[in-house]
Coordinates of C-alpha atoms in Angstrom, one line a residue:
M1 CA 52.8 -42.7 15.9
A2 CA 52.4 -45.7 13.6
V3 CA 50.1 -47.4 16.1
L4 CA 48.0 -44.2 16.6
D5 CA 47.7 -43.7 12.8
A6 CA 46.7 -47.4 12.4
V7 CA 43.9 -47.3 14.9
R8 CA 42.6 -43.7 14.5
E9 CA 39.6 -44.7 12.4
D10 CA 39.2 -48.2 13.8
R11 CA 36.3 -48.2 16.3
E12 CA 36.8 -51.9 17.0
V13 CA 39.8 -50.7 19.0
R14 CA 38.1 -49.4 22.1
A15 CA 41.0 -48.4 24.3
L16 CA 44.7 -47.8 24.3
V17 CA 46.6 -48.7 27.4
L18 CA 50.0 -47.2 28.1
R19 CA 52.2 -49.0 30.7
G20 CA 55.8 -49.3 31.3
Q21 CA 57.9 -52.4 31.6
G22 CA 60.1 -53.7 34.5
G23 CA 58.3 -51.6 37.2
N24 CA 58.8 -48.2 35.6
F25 CA 56.5 -46.1 33.5
C26 CA 58.7 -43.5 31.8
A27 CA 61.7 -41.6 33.3
G28 CA 61.7 -38.9 30.6
G29 CA 64.4 -38.0 28.0
D30 CA 67.9 -39.5 27.9
I31 CA 70.2 -36.9 29.3
K32 CA 73.3 -38.4 27.6
D33 CA 71.5 -38.3 24.2
M34 CA 70.7 -34.6 24.8
A35 CA 74.3 -33.9 25.7
A36 CA 75.5 -35.6 22.6
A37 CA 73.0 -33.7 20.4
R38 CA 74.2 -30.4 22.0
A39 CA 77.8 -31.3 21.2
A40 CA 77.0 -31.9 17.5
K41 CA 77.6 -29.2 14.9
A42 CA 75.4 -26.2 15.4
P43 CA 72.9 -25.4 12.7
A44 CA 73.8 -22.8 10.1
P45 CA 71.9 -19.5 10.2
G46 CA 68.3 -20.0 9.0
E47 CA 68.5 -23.8 9.5
P48 CA 66.3 -25.5 12.1
D49 CA 68.1 -26.6 15.2
P50 CA 68.1 -30.5 15.3
M51 CA 67.5 -30.4 19.0
A52 CA 64.4 -28.2 18.5
V53 CA 63.2 -30.6 15.8
A54 CA 63.6 -33.7 18.0
N55 CA 62.0 -32.0 21.0
R56 CA 59.0 -30.9 18.8
R57 CA 58.5 -34.5 17.6
F58 CA 57.6 -35.5 21.2
G59 CA 55.0 -32.8 21.2
V60 CA 53.5 -34.2 18.0
L61 CA 53.3 -37.6 19.7
I62 CA 51.8 -36.4 23.0
E63 CA 49.2 -34.4 21.1
A64 CA 48.3 -37.4 19.0
I65 CA 47.8 -39.5 22.1
D66 CA 45.7 -36.6 23.6
R67 CA 43.5 -36.5 20.5
A68 CA 43.1 -40.3 20.1
P69 CA 39.4 -41.0 19.6
Q70 CA 39.7 -44.1 21.7
A71 CA 39.8 -44.1 25.5
V72 CA 43.5 -43.8 26.7
V73 CA 44.3 -45.5 30.0
V74 CA 47.7 -45.1 31.7
V75 CA 49.0 -47.4 34.4
A76 CA 51.8 -45.5 36.1
E77 CA 54.4 -47.2 38.4
G78 CA 57.9 -46.5 39.4
A79 CA 59.5 -43.5 37.6
V80 CA 57.0 -41.1 36.1
M81 CA 59.1 -38.2 35.3
G82 CA 59.5 -35.5 32.6
G83 CA 57.9 -36.8 29.4
G84 CA 56.3 -39.6 31.5
F85 CA 54.7 -37.0 33.6
G86 CA 53.3 -35.4 30.4
L87 CA 52.0 -38.7 29.1
L88 CA 50.1 -39.1 32.4
C89 CA 48.5 -35.7 31.7
V90 CA 46.9 -36.8 28.4
S91 CA 45.3 -40.0 29.7
D92 CA 41.5 -40.3 30.0
V93 CA 41.9 -42.6 33.0
A94 CA 45.1 -42.8 35.1
I95 CA 45.9 -45.6 37.6
V96 CA 48.9 -44.9 39.8
V97 CA 50.6 -47.6 41.8
E98 CA 52.1 -47.3 45.3
G99 CA 55.8 -46.6 45.1
A100 CA 55.5 -44.4 42.0
K101 CA 57.8 -41.3 41.9
L102 CA 56.4 -38.4 39.9
R103 CA 58.4 -35.3 39.2
L104 CA 59.2 -32.6 36.7
P105 CA 63.0 -32.6 36.8
E106 CA 63.6 -30.4 33.7
T107 CA 64.2 -27.1 35.4
S108 CA 66.7 -28.7 37.8
L109 CA 68.6 -29.7 34.6
G110 CA 68.5 -26.2 33.2
I111 CA 65.9 -26.8 30.6
P112 CA 62.1 -26.2 30.4
P113 CA 59.4 -28.9 30.1
A114 CA 58.7 -27.5 26.7
Q115 CA 56.4 -29.9 25.0
I116 CA 54.4 -31.1 28.1
A117 CA 53.8 -27.7 29.9
P118 CA 50.5 -27.0 28.2
F119 CA 49.1 -30.4 29.0
I120 CA 50.2 -30.2 32.7
V121 CA 48.5 -26.8 33.1
R122 CA 45.3 -28.2 31.5
R123 CA 45.4 -31.3 33.7
I124 CA 46.0 -29.8 37.2
G125 CA 45.7 -26.0 36.7
L126 CA 48.2 -23.2 36.5
T127 CA 48.7 -22.9 40.3
Q128 CA 49.8 -26.5 40.8
A129 CA 51.7 -26.6 37.5
R130 CA 53.8 -23.6 38.5
R131 CA 54.6 -25.2 41.9
F132 CA 56.0 -28.3 40.3
A133 CA 57.8 -26.4 37.6
V134 CA 59.7 -24.0 40.0
T135 CA 60.5 -26.6 42.7
G136 CA 60.9 -29.9 40.9
A137 CA 59.0 -31.3 43.9
R138 CA 58.3 -35.0 44.0
L139 CA 54.9 -36.6 44.3
D140 CA 54.0 -40.0 45.5
A141 CA 51.0 -42.1 44.2
R142 CA 48.5 -40.8 46.7
G143 CA 49.7 -37.2 46.1
A144 CA 49.1 -37.7 42.4
V145 CA 45.5 -38.6 43.0
D146 CA 45.1 -35.7 45.4
V147 CA 46.2 -33.1 42.9
G148 CA 44.2 -34.6 40.0
L149 CA 47.1 -36.0 38.0
A150 CA 45.7 -39.6 38.4
H151 CA 42.3 -40.9 39.1
L152 CA 42.8 -44.3 40.8
Y153 CA 45.3 -45.5 43.4
A154 CA 46.5 -49.1 43.6
E155 CA 48.6 -50.5 46.4
T156 CA 50.3 -53.2 44.3
P157 CA 50.8 -54.0 40.6
A158 CA 48.3 -56.8 41.0
A159 CA 45.8 -54.3 42.3
A160 CA 46.5 -52.1 39.3
D161 CA 45.8 -55.0 37.0
T162 CA 42.4 -55.5 38.7
A163 CA 41.7 -51.8 38.5
L164 CA 42.6 -51.8 34.8
Q165 CA 40.3 -54.6 34.0
G166 CA 37.5 -52.8 35.8
V167 CA 38.2 -49.6 33.9
L168 CA 38.2 -51.5 30.5
A169 CA 34.9 -53.2 31.4
E170 CA 33.4 -49.7 32.0
I171 CA 34.8 -48.4 28.7
R172 CA 33.2 -51.4 26.9
K173 CA 29.8 -50.2 28.1
C174 CA 30.2 -46.9 26.2
A175 CA 29.6 -46.6 22.4
P176 CA 33.0 -46.1 20.6
E177 CA 31.9 -43.3 18.2
A178 CA 30.1 -41.5 21.0
V179 CA 33.3 -41.6 23.0
A180 CA 35.2 -40.2 20.1
M181 CA 32.7 -37.3 19.7
T182 CA 32.6 -36.5 23.4
K183 CA 36.4 -36.4 23.7
A184 CA 36.7 -34.1 20.7
L185 CA 34.1 -31.7 22.2
M186 CA 35.8 -31.7 25.6
L187 CA 39.3 -31.2 24.2
D188 CA 38.1 -28.2 22.1
A189 CA 36.3 -26.6 25.1
P190 CA 39.2 -24.4 26.3
D191 CA 39.9 -23.0 22.8
L192 CA 36.5 -22.3 21.3
P193 CA 33.6 -19.9 22.3
V194 CA 30.8 -21.6 24.2
K195 CA 28.3 -20.9 21.4
T196 CA 30.5 -22.6 18.9
L197 CA 30.9 -25.6 21.1
L198 CA 27.2 -25.8 21.8
D199 CA 26.3 -25.5 18.1
R200 CA 28.8 -28.2 17.2
G201 CA 27.5 -30.3 20.1
A202 CA 24.0 -30.1 18.8
E203 CA 25.1 -31.2 15.4
H204 CA 27.0 -34.2 16.9
F205 CA 24.1 -35.1 19.1
A206 CA 21.7 -35.2 16.2
A207 CA 24.1 -37.2 14.0
A208 CA 24.7 -39.7 16.8
A209 CA 21.0 -40.0 17.7
R210 CA 20.1 -40.7 14.1
G211 CA 23.1 -43.0 13.6
P212 CA 23.5 -46.7 14.3
E213 CA 24.9 -46.3 17.8
G214 CA 22.2 -43.9 19.0
M215 CA 19.4 -46.0 17.6
A216 CA 20.9 -49.2 19.0
G217 CA 21.7 -47.7 22.4
M218 CA 18.2 -46.2 22.9
A219 CA 16.5 -49.3 21.7
A220 CA 18.5 -51.4 24.1
F221 CA 17.6 -49.1 27.0
I222 CA 13.9 -49.3 26.2
Q223 CA 14.1 -53.1 25.9
K224 CA 16.2 -53.3 29.0
Q225 CA 19.0 -55.0 27.2
A226 CA 22.7 -54.4 26.9
P227 CA 23.7 -52.4 23.7
P228 CA 25.6 -54.3 21.1
W229 CA 29.0 -52.8 21.8
A230 CA 28.8 -53.8 25.5
S231 CA 29.3 -57.4 24.6
E232 CA 32.2 -56.9 22.1

């Protein structure tokens, strides 16, 4: 959250890359920690349950990543489970590496994927989300691309590095403020009436076209030059 807060208004930061360490992306919550929290003193009537508070904190984090104005790129390898599955669902571009194991294990543990469920539905649709929720079925890297969880498949970590550099090079061609505006419009699309979105889009378009990015971008196109942000 500190990182996200620090870069939210910084358009010199063009992309955020989420990647695990040691060959794994994210295996989800620590079951032993959950068990210890459950064994702790129960909340008094009217008091918030500490487990609910802790669970909701992850929802705040994943929503902040989802709403980041910068491009968010995920490189997923090894274990991509539970919360890691959810993180994949809020990426703008996801690269998945051969050998990755993707799964929603929550229901097999007797708990719901509470904070990530809405993001999974939005990513792959209700039909696919329900299948993974009620079966806990595993997905491999190619399967993740097939169902729309990920965009790019890489045979090796080295190939993933190459793909990542290619994605970042493409992101650098796009104006940072325009990216932020576009992401906001797209993320609001499921929740707002089309007329509201189109009215807002027109206002954003005019502001961008009259702003420094729009003026520089169109001038560069006419002059057949690269825009200033493409070389940053």
